[in-house]
Short mmCIF file of C-alpha atoms in Angstrom, two decimals:
data_model
loop_
_atom_site.label_atom_id
_atom_site.label_comp_id
_atom_site.label_asym_id
_atom_site.label_seq_id
_atom_site.Cartn_x
_atom_site.Cartn_y
_atom_site.Cartn_z
CA MET A 1 -6.61 4.89 2.72
CA LYS A 2 -4.36 5.81 -0.22
CA ASN A 3 -3.44 2.63 -2.01
CA TYR A 4 0.21 3.75 -2.48
CA ALA A 5 0.47 3.75 1.40
CA ILE A 6 1.82 0.65 2.96
CA PHE A 7 1.56 0.05 6.87
CA LEU A 8 3.37 -2.33 8.92
CA ILE A 9 2.51 -2.37 12.66
CA SER A 10 4.66 -3.54 15.59
CA MET A 11 3.69 -3.82 19.09
CA PHE A 12 6.05 -3.95 21.93
CA LEU A 13 5.60 -4.74 25.65
CA SER A 14 5.21 -2.06 28.21
CA ILE A 15 8.34 -0.66 29.34
CA GLY A 16 7.65 0.21 32.92
CA VAL A 17 5.35 0.60 35.82
CA LEU A 18 4.91 4.02 37.02
CA GLY A 19 4.83 4.63 40.71
CA GLN A 20 6.15 1.27 42.09
CA ASN A 21 7.64 1.43 45.67
CA LYS A 22 11.13 0.06 46.07
CA SER A 23 11.60 -2.67 48.64
CA THR A 24 14.54 -4.41 50.04
CA GLU A 25 12.78 -7.74 50.38
CA LEU A 26 12.91 -10.21 47.61
CA LEU A 27 9.31 -10.74 46.37
CA GLU A 28 7.98 -12.24 43.48
CA VAL A 29 6.25 -9.58 41.28
CA LYS A 30 3.90 -10.55 38.55
CA VAL A 31 3.56 -7.62 36.10
CA THR A 32 0.97 -7.95 33.24
CA PRO A 33 1.19 -5.24 30.58
CA PRO A 34 -1.68 -3.25 29.20
CA ALA A 35 -3.80 -5.10 26.77
CA PHE A 36 -5.96 -3.87 23.62
CA SER A 37 -9.44 -5.27 23.88
CA GLY A 38 -11.20 -3.71 20.96
CA ILE A 39 -14.07 -3.38 23.06
CA GLU A 40 -15.71 0.00 23.90
CA ASN A 41 -15.81 0.68 27.66
CA VAL A 42 -14.30 -2.53 28.38
CA LEU A 43 -13.93 -2.05 32.11
CA LEU A 44 -17.71 -1.44 32.30
CA ASN A 45 -18.39 -5.01 31.05
CA GLU A 46 -17.33 -8.47 32.11
CA LYS A 47 -13.66 -9.19 31.79
CA ILE A 48 -13.30 -10.51 28.48
CA PRO A 49 -9.85 -11.96 27.30
CA ALA A 50 -7.91 -9.30 25.10
CA THR A 51 -7.82 -11.15 21.88
CA SER A 52 -8.52 -8.04 19.36
CA ASN A 53 -5.61 -7.10 17.24
CA PHE A 54 -4.53 -3.34 17.68
CA ASN A 55 -2.72 -3.53 14.34
CA ASN A 56 -6.10 -4.29 12.53
CA TYR A 57 -7.68 -1.37 14.59
CA VAL A 58 -5.04 1.05 13.32
CA MET A 59 -5.28 -0.15 9.67
CA GLN A 60 -9.01 0.30 9.72
CA ASN A 61 -8.79 3.81 11.22
CA PHE A 62 -5.74 5.36 10.00
CA GLU A 63 -6.18 8.10 7.15
CA ALA A 64 -2.97 8.42 5.32
CA PRO A 65 -1.92 11.98 4.51
CA ASP A 66 -1.75 12.92 0.65
CA ASN A 67 1.91 12.25 0.15
CA ASN A 68 2.10 12.04 -3.49
CA LYS A 69 4.76 14.72 -3.57
CA ALA A 70 7.17 13.36 -1.01
CA TYR A 71 8.88 10.01 -0.50
CA THR A 72 8.36 8.98 2.92
CA ILE A 73 9.78 5.88 4.88
CA GLY A 74 10.41 5.34 8.46
CA THR A 75 9.27 3.77 11.78
CA LEU A 76 7.24 5.74 14.01
CA VAL A 77 7.29 5.08 17.78
CA VAL A 78 4.78 6.50 20.24
CA GLN A 79 4.87 5.91 24.00
CA PHE A 80 1.57 6.61 26.30
CA VAL A 81 0.40 5.61 29.47
CA VAL A 82 -2.54 3.40 30.16
CA ASN A 83 -4.18 4.38 33.58
CA PRO A 84 -6.00 1.93 35.84
CA SER A 85 -9.37 3.71 34.64
CA GLY A 86 -8.37 2.88 30.92
CA GLU A 87 -7.66 6.57 30.28
CA LEU A 88 -4.74 7.16 27.71
CA THR A 89 -2.39 10.04 28.71
CA ASP A 90 1.09 11.35 28.41
CA PHE A 91 1.66 10.73 24.61
CA GLU A 92 5.27 11.15 23.48
CA ILE A 93 6.82 10.54 20.07
CA VAL A 94 10.08 8.69 20.45
CA ASN A 95 10.78 8.46 16.86
CA SER A 96 9.22 10.69 14.34
CA VAL A 97 8.71 10.01 10.80
CA ASP A 98 6.56 13.09 9.47
CA ARG A 99 4.51 15.56 11.31
CA ARG A 100 1.27 14.61 9.74
CA ILE A 101 1.95 10.87 10.17
CA ASP A 102 2.79 11.37 13.67
CA GLN A 103 -0.24 13.31 14.60
CA GLU A 104 -2.65 10.96 12.68
CA PHE A 105 -1.11 7.81 14.48
CA ILE A 106 -1.65 9.69 17.91
CA ARG A 107 -5.26 10.51 16.91
CA VAL A 108 -5.96 6.91 16.10
CA ILE A 109 -4.45 5.73 19.34
CA LYS A 110 -6.39 8.31 21.24
CA SER A 111 -9.66 7.01 19.60
CA SER A 112 -9.12 3.62 21.17
CA GLU A 113 -9.41 4.93 24.74
CA GLY A 114 -11.78 2.82 26.78
CA MET A 115 -10.62 -0.22 24.79
CA TRP A 116 -7.49 -1.30 26.99
CA TYR A 117 -7.17 -3.31 30.07
CA PRO A 118 -4.66 -1.55 32.37
CA GLY A 119 -1.36 -3.04 33.30
CA ASN A 120 -1.39 -4.94 36.69
CA ASN A 121 1.29 -5.31 39.39
CA ASN A 122 0.60 -8.19 41.55
CA GLY A 123 -3.21 -8.17 40.94
CA ASN A 124 -3.38 -4.43 41.18
CA ALA A 125 -4.22 -2.06 38.30
CA VAL A 126 -1.39 0.49 37.82
CA ALA A 127 -0.51 3.24 35.32
CA MET A 128 1.94 1.65 32.92
CA THR A 129 3.84 2.93 29.77
CA LYS A 130 2.95 1.20 26.51
CA GLU A 131 5.06 1.59 23.38
CA VAL A 132 3.80 1.04 19.88
CA ALA A 133 5.38 1.39 16.50
CA LEU A 134 4.19 1.96 12.95
CA SER A 135 6.41 1.35 9.89
CA PHE A 136 5.41 3.63 7.15
CA ASN A 137 6.44 3.33 3.50
CA SER A 138 5.08 5.56 0.84
CA GLU A 139 6.22 3.43 -2.01
CA GLU A 140 4.20 0.39 -3.17
CA THR A 141 7.38 -1.76 -3.56
CA GLU A 142 8.48 -3.69 -0.46
CA ILE A 143 11.50 -2.27 1.50
CA ASN A 144 13.78 -4.24 3.87
CA PHE A 145 14.15 -1.73 6.87
CA ASP A 146 16.59 -3.85 8.64
CA LYS A 147 19.05 -3.80 5.63
CA ILE A 148 18.68 -0.08 5.35
CA ALA A 149 19.59 0.43 8.97
CA GLN A 150 22.44 -1.93 8.56
CA ARG A 151 23.80 -0.01 5.65
CA SER A 152 23.42 3.17 7.38
CA PHE A 153 25.27 1.94 10.60
CA ILE A 154 28.17 0.68 8.42
CA LYS A 155 28.47 3.83 6.30
CA GLY A 156 28.01 6.18 9.39
CA SER A 157 30.62 4.30 11.16
CA LYS A 158 33.25 4.59 8.35
CA GLN A 159 32.69 8.30 8.09
CA LEU A 160 33.08 8.81 11.86
CA LEU A 161 36.02 6.25 12.43
CA LEU A 162 37.97 6.31 9.09
CA GLN A 163 37.04 9.67 7.40
CA ASN A 164 36.61 11.79 10.63
CA LYS A 165 33.48 13.34 9.19
CA PRO A 166 31.01 13.33 12.19
CA LYS A 167 28.46 15.54 10.48
CA ARG A 168 28.15 13.11 7.77
CA ALA A 169 28.02 10.12 9.97
CA LEU A 170 25.34 11.51 11.98
CA LYS A 171 23.15 11.85 8.83
CA LYS A 172 23.66 8.20 8.18
CA PHE A 173 22.89 7.25 11.86
CA ASP A 174 19.82 9.37 11.82
CA GLN A 175 18.66 7.67 8.68
CA GLY A 176 19.24 4.31 10.19
CA ILE A 177 17.18 4.99 13.34
CA MET A 178 14.35 6.34 11.25
CA VAL A 179 13.57 3.18 9.73
CA ASN A 180 14.71 0.94 12.49
CA PRO A 181 14.41 2.69 15.91
CA TYR A 182 15.12 -0.52 17.73
CA ASP A 183 18.66 -1.05 16.33
CA GLN A 184 20.87 -0.91 19.64
CA SER A 185 24.10 -0.44 17.62
CA LEU A 186 22.80 2.75 15.92
CA TYR A 187 22.09 4.31 19.29
CA TYR A 188 25.51 3.38 20.55
CA MET A 189 27.35 4.92 17.68
CA ARG A 190 24.96 7.92 17.01
CA GLY A 191 25.52 8.87 20.66
CA LEU A 192 29.35 8.77 20.35
CA CYS A 193 28.93 10.70 17.06
CA ARG A 194 26.84 13.54 18.85
CA TYR A 195 29.36 13.56 21.73
CA GLU A 196 32.05 14.25 19.10
CA LEU A 197 29.91 17.00 17.81
CA GLY A 198 29.41 18.68 21.22
CA GLN A 199 25.81 17.54 21.40
CA ILE A 200 26.33 15.98 24.83
CA GLU A 201 22.64 15.98 26.20
CA ASP A 202 21.50 14.34 22.78
CA ALA A 203 24.21 11.77 23.30
CA ARG A 204 23.07 10.88 26.75
CA GLN A 205 19.51 10.64 25.53
CA ASP A 206 20.73 8.06 22.86
CA TRP A 207 22.23 6.19 25.45
CA MET A 208 19.44 6.18 27.85
CA ARG A 209 17.25 4.76 25.02
CA LEU A 210 19.93 2.30 24.28
CA LYS A 211 19.48 1.21 28.18
CA SER A 212 15.61 1.12 27.91
CA LEU A 213 16.27 -1.34 24.83
CA GLY A 214 18.21 -3.75 27.05
CA GLY A 215 21.72 -2.09 26.38
CA ILE A 216 24.45 -3.54 24.44
CA ASP A 217 28.00 -4.99 25.26
CA VAL A 218 30.32 -2.08 26.18
CA ASN A 219 32.88 -3.91 24.00
CA PRO A 220 32.55 -2.80 20.48
CA TYR A 221 32.39 -6.34 19.13
CA PHE A 222 30.58 -5.04 16.14
CA LEU A 223 33.19 -2.64 14.83
CA ALA A 224 36.53 -3.60 13.42
CA GLU A 225 37.90 -0.19 14.21
CA ASP A 226 38.91 0.91 17.91
CA ILE A 227 36.55 3.55 19.11
CA SER A 228 38.07 4.17 22.77
CA HIS A 229 39.64 7.36 21.38
CA LEU A 230 36.27 8.99 20.99
CA LYS A 231 35.30 11.73 23.39
CA GLY A 232 32.31 10.20 24.70
CA TYR A 233 33.48 6.55 25.07
CA GLU A 234 34.46 6.87 28.61
CA GLU A 235 31.17 8.14 29.70
CA LEU A 236 29.20 5.55 27.65
CA THR A 237 31.36 2.86 29.22
CA SER A 238 30.75 4.34 32.70
CA MET A 239 27.07 4.50 32.20
CA PHE A 240 26.73 0.75 31.31
CA MET A 241 29.19 -0.41 33.87
CA GLU A 242 26.95 1.33 36.54
CA LYS A 243 24.07 -0.64 35.15
CA GLN A 244 25.92 -4.06 35.69
CA LYS A 245 26.67 -3.26 39.37
#
């Protein structure tokens, strides 16, 4: 691994169970997310508690691309499905950093097939989506990703709401999400910005991602400026009001 590359891995809980049947009965549902074991062919062995660290596995196996000519910073997010057999399928890049980095991270995840306990729903192994994130910084100096995202949000909001420059604002929101793809306020505002630019489906994708992250109060408490005049505000509000019903 190149010594100029610094990696910070963040693991997030599984975001859903595939193929669950809906029921009108109120039942206690115990869901256990997939867990990395670090043991090859783990399902063929006796069940051993999953204590291995996936972060360490990635650090040991990730081969950083030669990135001397480019400054790269961002947080890559990948979703994949852990099946009852332990097979890993349906890889999807949720937030891209760089094509080479994206593909290398997926290669490393795929190499861990057979090392995962599947998720469980009331004691039954089920296919479940897992999401993992890797923060990449090609510089040797430490960078505060949260502060970069916050600055991008503030600058983008000013350009959208005060200066009426949605194209410039979109670039700022993109920069913020690049480094912190779990900042809900950025998806909130980028969706509105995209709607202003006529990118309706992209805006809806941002808001669906926002929903998957737990949503945000539809009242723009984090903004000093009124946003109710924006084209997408009514649809955004309706989308989250439906969730609350």
